PDB file of C-alpha atoms in Angstrom:
ATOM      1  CA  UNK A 212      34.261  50.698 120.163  1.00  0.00           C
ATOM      2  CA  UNK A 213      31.249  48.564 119.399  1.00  0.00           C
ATOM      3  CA  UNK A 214      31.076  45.539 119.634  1.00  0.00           C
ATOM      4  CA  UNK A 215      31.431  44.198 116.237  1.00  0.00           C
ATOM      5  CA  UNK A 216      34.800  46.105 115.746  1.00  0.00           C
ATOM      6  CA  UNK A 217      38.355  45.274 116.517  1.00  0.00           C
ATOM      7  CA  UNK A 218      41.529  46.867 116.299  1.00  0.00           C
ATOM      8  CA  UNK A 219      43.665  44.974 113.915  1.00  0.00           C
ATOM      9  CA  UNK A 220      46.527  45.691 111.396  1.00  0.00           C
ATOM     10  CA  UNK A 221      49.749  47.829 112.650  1.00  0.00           C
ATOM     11  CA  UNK A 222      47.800  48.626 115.709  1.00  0.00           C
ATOM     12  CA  UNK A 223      47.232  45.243 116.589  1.00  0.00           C
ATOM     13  CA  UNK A 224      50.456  44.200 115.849  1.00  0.00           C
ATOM     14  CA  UNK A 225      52.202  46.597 118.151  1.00  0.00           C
ATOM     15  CA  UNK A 226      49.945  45.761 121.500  1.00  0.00           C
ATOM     16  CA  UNK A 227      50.405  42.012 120.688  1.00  0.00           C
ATOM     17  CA  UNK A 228      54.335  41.975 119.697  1.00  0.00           C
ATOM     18  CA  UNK A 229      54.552  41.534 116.324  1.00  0.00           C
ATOM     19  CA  UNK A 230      57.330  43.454 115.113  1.00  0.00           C
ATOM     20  CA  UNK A 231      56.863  45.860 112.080  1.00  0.00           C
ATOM     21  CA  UNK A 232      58.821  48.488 110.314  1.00  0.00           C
ATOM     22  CA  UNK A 233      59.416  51.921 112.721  1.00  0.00           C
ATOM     23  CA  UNK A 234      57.084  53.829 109.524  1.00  0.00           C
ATOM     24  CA  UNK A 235      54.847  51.295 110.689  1.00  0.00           C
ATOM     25  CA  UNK A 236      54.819  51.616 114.184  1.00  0.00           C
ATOM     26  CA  UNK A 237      54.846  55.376 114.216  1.00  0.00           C
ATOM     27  CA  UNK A 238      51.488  55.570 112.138  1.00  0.00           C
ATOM     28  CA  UNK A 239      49.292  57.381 114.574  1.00  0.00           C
ATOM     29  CA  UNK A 240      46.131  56.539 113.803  1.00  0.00           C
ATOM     30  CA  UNK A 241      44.582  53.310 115.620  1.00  0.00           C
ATOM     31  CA  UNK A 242      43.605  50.729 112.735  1.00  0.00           C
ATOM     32  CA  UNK A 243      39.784  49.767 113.740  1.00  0.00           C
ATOM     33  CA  UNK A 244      37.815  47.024 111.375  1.00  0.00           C
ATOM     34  CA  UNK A 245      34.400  46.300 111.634  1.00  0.00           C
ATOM     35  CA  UNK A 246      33.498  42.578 111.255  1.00  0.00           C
ATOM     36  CA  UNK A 247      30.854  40.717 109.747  1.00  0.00           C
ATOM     37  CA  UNK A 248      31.364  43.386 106.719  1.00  0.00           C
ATOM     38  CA  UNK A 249      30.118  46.150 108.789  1.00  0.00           C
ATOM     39  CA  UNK A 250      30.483  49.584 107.820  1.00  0.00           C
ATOM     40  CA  UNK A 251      34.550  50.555 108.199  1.00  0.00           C
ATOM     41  CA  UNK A 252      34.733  52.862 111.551  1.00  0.00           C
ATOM     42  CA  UNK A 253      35.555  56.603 110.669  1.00  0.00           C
ATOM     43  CA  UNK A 254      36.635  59.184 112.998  1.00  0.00           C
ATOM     44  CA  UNK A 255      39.707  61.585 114.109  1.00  0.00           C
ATOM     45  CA  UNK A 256      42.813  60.052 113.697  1.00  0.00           C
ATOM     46  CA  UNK A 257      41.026  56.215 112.964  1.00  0.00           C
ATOM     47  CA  UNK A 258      41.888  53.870 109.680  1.00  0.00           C
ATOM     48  CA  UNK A 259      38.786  51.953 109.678  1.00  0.00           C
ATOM     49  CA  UNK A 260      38.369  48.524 107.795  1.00  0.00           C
ATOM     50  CA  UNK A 261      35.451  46.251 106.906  1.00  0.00           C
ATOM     51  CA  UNK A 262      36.038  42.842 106.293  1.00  0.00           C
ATOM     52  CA  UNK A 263      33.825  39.626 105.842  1.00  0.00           C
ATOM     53  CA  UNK A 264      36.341  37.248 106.801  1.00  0.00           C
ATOM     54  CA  UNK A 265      35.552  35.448 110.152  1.00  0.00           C
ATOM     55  CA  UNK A 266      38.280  36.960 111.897  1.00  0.00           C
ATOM     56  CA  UNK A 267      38.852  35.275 115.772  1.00  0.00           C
ATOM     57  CA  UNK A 268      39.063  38.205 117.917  1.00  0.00           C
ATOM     58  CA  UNK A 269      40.702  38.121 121.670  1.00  0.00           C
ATOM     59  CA  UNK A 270      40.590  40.109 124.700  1.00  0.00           C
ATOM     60  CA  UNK A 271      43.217  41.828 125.055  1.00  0.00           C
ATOM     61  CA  UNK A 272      43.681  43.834 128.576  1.00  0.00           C
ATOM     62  CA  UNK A 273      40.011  44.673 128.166  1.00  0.00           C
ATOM     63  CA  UNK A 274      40.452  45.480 124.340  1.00  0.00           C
ATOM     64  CA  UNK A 275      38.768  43.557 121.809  1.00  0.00           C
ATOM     65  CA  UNK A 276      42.212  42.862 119.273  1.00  0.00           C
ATOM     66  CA  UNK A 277      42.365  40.576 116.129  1.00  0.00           C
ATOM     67  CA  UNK A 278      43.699  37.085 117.474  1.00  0.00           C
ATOM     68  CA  UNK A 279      48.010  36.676 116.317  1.00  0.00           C
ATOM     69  CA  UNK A 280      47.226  34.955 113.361  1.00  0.00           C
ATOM     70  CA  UNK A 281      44.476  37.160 112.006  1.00  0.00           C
ATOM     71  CA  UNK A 282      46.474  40.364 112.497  1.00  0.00           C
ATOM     72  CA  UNK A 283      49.637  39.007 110.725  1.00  0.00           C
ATOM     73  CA  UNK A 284      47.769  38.526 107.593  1.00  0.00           C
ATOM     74  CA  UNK A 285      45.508  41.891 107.583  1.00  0.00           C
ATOM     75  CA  UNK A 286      49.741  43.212 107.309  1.00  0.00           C
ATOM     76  CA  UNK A 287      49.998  41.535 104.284  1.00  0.00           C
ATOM     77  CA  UNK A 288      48.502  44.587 102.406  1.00  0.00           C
ATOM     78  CA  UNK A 289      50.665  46.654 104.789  1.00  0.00           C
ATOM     79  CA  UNK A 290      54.120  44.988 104.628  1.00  0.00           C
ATOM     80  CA  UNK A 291      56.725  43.424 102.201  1.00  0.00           C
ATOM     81  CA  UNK A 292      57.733  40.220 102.142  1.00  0.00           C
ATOM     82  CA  UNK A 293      60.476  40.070 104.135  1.00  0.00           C
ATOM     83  CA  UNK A 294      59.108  42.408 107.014  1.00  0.00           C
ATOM     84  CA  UNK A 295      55.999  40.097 106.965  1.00  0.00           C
ATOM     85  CA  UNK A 296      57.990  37.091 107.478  1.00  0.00           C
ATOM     86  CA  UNK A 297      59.661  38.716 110.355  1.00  0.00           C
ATOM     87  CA  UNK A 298      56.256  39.250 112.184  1.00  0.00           C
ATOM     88  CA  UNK A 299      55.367  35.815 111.261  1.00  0.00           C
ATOM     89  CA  UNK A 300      58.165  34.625 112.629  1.00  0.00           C
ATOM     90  CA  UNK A 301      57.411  36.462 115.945  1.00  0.00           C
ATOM     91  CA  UNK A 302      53.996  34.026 116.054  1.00  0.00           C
ATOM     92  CA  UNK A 303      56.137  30.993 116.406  1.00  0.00           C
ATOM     93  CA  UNK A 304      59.525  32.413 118.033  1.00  0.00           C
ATOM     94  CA  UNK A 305      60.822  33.031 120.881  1.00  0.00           C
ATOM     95  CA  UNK A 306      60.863  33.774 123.817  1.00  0.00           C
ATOM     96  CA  UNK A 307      56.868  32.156 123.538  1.00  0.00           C
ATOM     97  CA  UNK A 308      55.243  31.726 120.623  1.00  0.00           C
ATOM     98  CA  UNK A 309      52.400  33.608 120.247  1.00  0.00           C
ATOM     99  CA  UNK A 310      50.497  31.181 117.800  1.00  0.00           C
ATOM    100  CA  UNK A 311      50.761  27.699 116.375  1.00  0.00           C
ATOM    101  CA  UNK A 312      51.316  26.966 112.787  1.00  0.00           C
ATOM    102  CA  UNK A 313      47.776  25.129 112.596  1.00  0.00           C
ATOM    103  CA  UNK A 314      46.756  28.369 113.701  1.00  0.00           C
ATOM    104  CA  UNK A 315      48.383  30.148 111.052  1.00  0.00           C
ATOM    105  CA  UNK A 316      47.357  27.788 108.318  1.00  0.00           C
ATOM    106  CA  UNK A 317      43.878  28.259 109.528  1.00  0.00           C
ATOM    107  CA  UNK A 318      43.622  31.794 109.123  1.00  0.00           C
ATOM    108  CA  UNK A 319      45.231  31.878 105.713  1.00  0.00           C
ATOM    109  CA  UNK A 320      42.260  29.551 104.986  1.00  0.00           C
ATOM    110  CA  UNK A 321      39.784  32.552 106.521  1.00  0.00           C
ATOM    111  CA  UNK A 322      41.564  34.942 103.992  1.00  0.00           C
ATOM    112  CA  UNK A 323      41.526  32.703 101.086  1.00  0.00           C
ATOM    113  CA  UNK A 324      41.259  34.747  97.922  1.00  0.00           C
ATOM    114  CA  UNK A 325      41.835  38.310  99.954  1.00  0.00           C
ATOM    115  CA  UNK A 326      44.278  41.258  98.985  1.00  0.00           C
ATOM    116  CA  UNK A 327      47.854  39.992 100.124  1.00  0.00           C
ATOM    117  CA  UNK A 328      47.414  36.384  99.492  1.00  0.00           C
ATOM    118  CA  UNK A 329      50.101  35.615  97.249  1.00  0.00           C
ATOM    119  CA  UNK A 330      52.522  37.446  99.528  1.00  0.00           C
ATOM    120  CA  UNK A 331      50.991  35.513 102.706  1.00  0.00           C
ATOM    121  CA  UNK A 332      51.330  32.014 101.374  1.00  0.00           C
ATOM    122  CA  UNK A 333      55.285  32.956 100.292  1.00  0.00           C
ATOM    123  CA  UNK A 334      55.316  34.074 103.633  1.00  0.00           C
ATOM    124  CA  UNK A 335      54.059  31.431 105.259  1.00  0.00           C
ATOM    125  CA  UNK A 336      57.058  29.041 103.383  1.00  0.00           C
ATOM    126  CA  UNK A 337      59.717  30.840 104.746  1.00  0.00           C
ATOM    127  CA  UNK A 338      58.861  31.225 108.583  1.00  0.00           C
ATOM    128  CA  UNK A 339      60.910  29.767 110.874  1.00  0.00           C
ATOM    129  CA  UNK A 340      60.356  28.594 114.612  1.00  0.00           C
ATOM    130  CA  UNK A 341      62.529  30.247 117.530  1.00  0.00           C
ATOM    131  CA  UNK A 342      63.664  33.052 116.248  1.00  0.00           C
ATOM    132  CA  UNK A 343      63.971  35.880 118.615  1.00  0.00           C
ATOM    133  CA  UNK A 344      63.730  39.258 116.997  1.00  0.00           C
ATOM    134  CA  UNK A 345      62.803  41.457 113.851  1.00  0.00           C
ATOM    135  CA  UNK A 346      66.749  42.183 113.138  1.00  0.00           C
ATOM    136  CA  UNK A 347      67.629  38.260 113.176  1.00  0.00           C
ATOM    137  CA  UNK A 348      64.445  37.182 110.910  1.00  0.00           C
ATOM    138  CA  UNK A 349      65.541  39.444 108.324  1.00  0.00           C
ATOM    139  CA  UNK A 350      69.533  38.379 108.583  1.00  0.00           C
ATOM    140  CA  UNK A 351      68.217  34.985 108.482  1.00  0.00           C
ATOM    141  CA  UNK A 352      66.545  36.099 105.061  1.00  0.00           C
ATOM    142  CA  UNK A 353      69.511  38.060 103.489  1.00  0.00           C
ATOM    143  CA  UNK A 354      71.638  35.033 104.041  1.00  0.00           C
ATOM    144  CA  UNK A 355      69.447  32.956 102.398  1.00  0.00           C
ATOM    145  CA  UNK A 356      68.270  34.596  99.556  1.00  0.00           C
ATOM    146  CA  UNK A 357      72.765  35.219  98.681  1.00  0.00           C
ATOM    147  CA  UNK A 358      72.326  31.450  98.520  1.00  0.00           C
ATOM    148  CA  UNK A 359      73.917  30.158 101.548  1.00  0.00           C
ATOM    149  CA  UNK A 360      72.757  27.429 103.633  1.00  0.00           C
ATOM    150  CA  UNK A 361      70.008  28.131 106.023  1.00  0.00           C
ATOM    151  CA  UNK A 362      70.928  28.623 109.448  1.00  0.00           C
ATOM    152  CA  UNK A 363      68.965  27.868 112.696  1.00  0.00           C
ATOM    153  CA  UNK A 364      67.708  30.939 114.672  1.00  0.00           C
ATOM    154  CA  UNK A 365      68.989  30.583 117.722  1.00  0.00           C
ATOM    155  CA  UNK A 366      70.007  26.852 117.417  1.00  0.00           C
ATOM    156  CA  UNK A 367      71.203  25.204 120.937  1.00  0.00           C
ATOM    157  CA  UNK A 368      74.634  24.931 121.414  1.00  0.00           C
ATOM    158  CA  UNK A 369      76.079  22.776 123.916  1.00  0.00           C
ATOM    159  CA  UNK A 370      80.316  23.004 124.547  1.00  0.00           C
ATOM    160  CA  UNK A 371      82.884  21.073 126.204  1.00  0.00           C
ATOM    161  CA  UNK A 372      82.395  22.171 129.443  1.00  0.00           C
ATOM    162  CA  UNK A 373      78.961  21.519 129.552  1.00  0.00           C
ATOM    163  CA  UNK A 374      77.223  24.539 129.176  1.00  0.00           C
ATOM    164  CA  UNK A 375      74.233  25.097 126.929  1.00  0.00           C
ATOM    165  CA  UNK A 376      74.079  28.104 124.937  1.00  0.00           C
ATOM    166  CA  UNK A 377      71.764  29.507 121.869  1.00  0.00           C
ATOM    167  CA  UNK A 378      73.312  30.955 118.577  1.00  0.00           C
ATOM    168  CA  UNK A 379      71.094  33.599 116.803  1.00  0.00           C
ATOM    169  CA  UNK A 380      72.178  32.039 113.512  1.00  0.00           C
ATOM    170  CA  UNK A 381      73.527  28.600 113.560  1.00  0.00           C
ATOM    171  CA  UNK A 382      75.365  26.707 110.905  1.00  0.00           C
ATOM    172  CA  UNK A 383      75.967  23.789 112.768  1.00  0.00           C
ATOM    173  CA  UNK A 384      77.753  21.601 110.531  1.00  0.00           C
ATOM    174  CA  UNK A 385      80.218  24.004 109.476  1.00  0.00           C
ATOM    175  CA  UNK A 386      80.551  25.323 113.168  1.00  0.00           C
ATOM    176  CA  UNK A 387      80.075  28.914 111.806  1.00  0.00           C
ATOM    177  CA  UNK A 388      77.922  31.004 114.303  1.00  0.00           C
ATOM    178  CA  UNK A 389      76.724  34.545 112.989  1.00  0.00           C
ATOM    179  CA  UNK A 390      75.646  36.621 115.853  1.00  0.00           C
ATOM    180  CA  UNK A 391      73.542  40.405 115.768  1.00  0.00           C
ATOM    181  CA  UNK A 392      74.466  42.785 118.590  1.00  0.00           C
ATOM    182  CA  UNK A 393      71.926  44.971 119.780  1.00  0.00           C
ATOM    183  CA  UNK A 394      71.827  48.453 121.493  1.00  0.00           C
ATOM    184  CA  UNK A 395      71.394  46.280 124.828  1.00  0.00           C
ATOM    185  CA  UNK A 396      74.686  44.397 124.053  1.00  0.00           C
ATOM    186  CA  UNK A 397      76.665  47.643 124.033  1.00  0.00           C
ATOM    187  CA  UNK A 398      75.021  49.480 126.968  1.00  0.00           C
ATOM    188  CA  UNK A 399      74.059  46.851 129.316  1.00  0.00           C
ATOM    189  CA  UNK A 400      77.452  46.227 131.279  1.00  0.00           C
ATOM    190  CA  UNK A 401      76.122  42.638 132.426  1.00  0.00           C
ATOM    191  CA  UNK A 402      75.233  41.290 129.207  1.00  0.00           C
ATOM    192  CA  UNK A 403      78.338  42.862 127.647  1.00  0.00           C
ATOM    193  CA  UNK A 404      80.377  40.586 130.390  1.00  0.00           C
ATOM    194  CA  UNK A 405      78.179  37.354 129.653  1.00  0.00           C
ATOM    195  CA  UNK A 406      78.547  38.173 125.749  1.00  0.00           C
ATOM    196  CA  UNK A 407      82.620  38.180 126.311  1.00  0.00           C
ATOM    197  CA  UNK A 408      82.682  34.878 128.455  1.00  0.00           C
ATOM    198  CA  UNK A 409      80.336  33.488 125.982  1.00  0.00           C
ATOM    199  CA  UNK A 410      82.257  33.990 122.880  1.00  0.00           C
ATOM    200  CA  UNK A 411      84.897  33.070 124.231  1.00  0.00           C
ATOM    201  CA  UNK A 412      83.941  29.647 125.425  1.00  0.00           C
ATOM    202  CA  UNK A 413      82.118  29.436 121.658  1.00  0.00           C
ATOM    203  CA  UNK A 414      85.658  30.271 119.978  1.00  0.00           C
ATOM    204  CA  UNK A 415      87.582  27.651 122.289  1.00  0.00           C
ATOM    205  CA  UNK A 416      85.285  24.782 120.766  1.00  0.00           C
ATOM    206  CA  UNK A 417      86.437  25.488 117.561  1.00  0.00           C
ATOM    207  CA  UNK A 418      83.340  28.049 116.527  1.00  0.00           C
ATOM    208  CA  UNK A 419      83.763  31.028 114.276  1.00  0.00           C
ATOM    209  CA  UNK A 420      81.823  33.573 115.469  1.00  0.00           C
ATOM    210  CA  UNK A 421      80.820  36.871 113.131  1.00  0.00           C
ATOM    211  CA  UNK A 422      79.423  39.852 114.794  1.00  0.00           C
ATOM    212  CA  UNK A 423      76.823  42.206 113.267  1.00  0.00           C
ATOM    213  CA  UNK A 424      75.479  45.096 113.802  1.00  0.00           C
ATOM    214  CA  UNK A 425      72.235  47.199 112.901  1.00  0.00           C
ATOM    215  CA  UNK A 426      75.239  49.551 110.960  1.00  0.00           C
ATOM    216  CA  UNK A 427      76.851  46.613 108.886  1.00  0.00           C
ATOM    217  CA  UNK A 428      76.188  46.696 105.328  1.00  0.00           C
ATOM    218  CA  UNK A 429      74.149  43.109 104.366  1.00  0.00           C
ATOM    219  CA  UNK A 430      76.859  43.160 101.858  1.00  0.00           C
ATOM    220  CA  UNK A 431      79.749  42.593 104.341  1.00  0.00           C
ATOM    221  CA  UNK A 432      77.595  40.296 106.450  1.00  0.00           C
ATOM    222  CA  UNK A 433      76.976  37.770 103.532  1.00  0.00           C
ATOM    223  CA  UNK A 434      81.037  37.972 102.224  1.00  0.00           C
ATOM    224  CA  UNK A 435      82.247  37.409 105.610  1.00  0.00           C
ATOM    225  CA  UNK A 436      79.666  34.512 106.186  1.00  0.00           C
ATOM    226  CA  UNK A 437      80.560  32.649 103.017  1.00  0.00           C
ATOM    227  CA  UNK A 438      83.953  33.460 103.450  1.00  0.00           C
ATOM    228  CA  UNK A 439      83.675  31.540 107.086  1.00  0.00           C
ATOM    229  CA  UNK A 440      81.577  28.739 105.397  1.00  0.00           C
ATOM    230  CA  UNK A 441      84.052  28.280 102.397  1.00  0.00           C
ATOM    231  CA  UNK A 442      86.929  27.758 104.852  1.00  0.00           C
ATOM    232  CA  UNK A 443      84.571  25.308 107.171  1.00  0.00           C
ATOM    233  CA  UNK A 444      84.417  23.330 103.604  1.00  0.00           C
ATOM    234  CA  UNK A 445      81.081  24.892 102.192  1.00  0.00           C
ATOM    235  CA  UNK A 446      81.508  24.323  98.220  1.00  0.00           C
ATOM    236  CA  UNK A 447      78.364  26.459  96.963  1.00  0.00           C
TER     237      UNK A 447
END
């Protein structure tokens, strides 16, 4: 690659972290743009770009890669709202955050006026710090946009005995704890016997724990949440 190109888009977002759709993330073509409004990059199996904006660009294990906040709006023509919040909420989750929200408000400055902006700025309003995975962002938003309370992603817990523990979803003052169970939950035979211990110490506190799964229909999710809420005295 020269050196006034950079990969960026889905292609960046997959060797940095940022979680996108599987569509997304099989595409496999490597997205390339040229900076400084350079002449997009063409070749076999390469989506080239051209773009004015000036885009930070990072190493990258010897790679020159748009910098996390850059990439995560060149998706905004790629993604829909809720996916993009998910990877935004990937720059400023968990387990380290990957960018700052100054550094997020100062690329939407770079891209003032670009293709995506309306979506980016919604985007940006609904991004939430600590959240841990793709799956939980976009429970998070389902929630939400039925019109129950926002929860915290993975809100600290601490219990009786004295042990500190993170929700995924926390409604803390109703004590209502909703909880996604990955593929690693079911197969992993060590974090199947922490998950047991742990619920159960959650549900001796007095916590009402609902499990979900990549299979559960958002549907069931948001009736048995409000139904959990309504009896913890939630009046919406």
């Amino acid at each position: 690659m020269r050196d006034d190109h950079a990969f960026s888009h889905s292609t960046a977002a997959s060797m940095l972290g940022l979680p996108i759709p599987p569509d997304r993330e099989r595409d496999p073509r490597v997205h390339v743009s040229a900076l400084r409004g350079g002449r997009a990059p063409r070749g076999r199996g390469v989506a080239g770009h051209s773009t004015t904006v000036d885009a930070e660009v990072r190493r990258f294990r010897g790679l020159q890669v748009m910098s996390p906040s850059d990439t995560w709006c060149t998706l905004s023509t790629m993604l829909g709202l809720d996916d993009l919040v998910a990877a935004g909420d990937r720059l400023v989750g968990l387990p380290q955050p990957l960018a700052t929200f100054d550094e997020i408000d100062a690329a939407l400055d770079r891209y003032a006026g670009r293709a995506g902006m309306v979506r980016l700025l919604r985007a940006r309003s609904e991004l939430r710090a600590d959240s841990y995975s793709r799956q939980e962002s976009l429970l998070r938003l389902a929630l939400v946009r039925a019109g129950l309370p926002e929860p915290e992603p993975n809100g600290m817990i601490t219990l009786r005995s004295g042990r500190r523990t993170r929700g995924d979803l926390v409604f803390r003052g109703y004590r209502v704890l909703v909880e996604y169970d990955g593929e690693h939950h079911r197969l992993d035979l060590a974090q199947w016997t922490t998950d047991v211990a742990r619920l159960n110490d959650l549900a001796a506190d007095g916590w009402l724990v609902i499990r979900t799964t990549k299979r559960m229909p958002r549907s069931e999710l948001v009736e048995r949440t409000a139904r959990a809420l309504r009896d913890r005295g939630w009046r919406g």
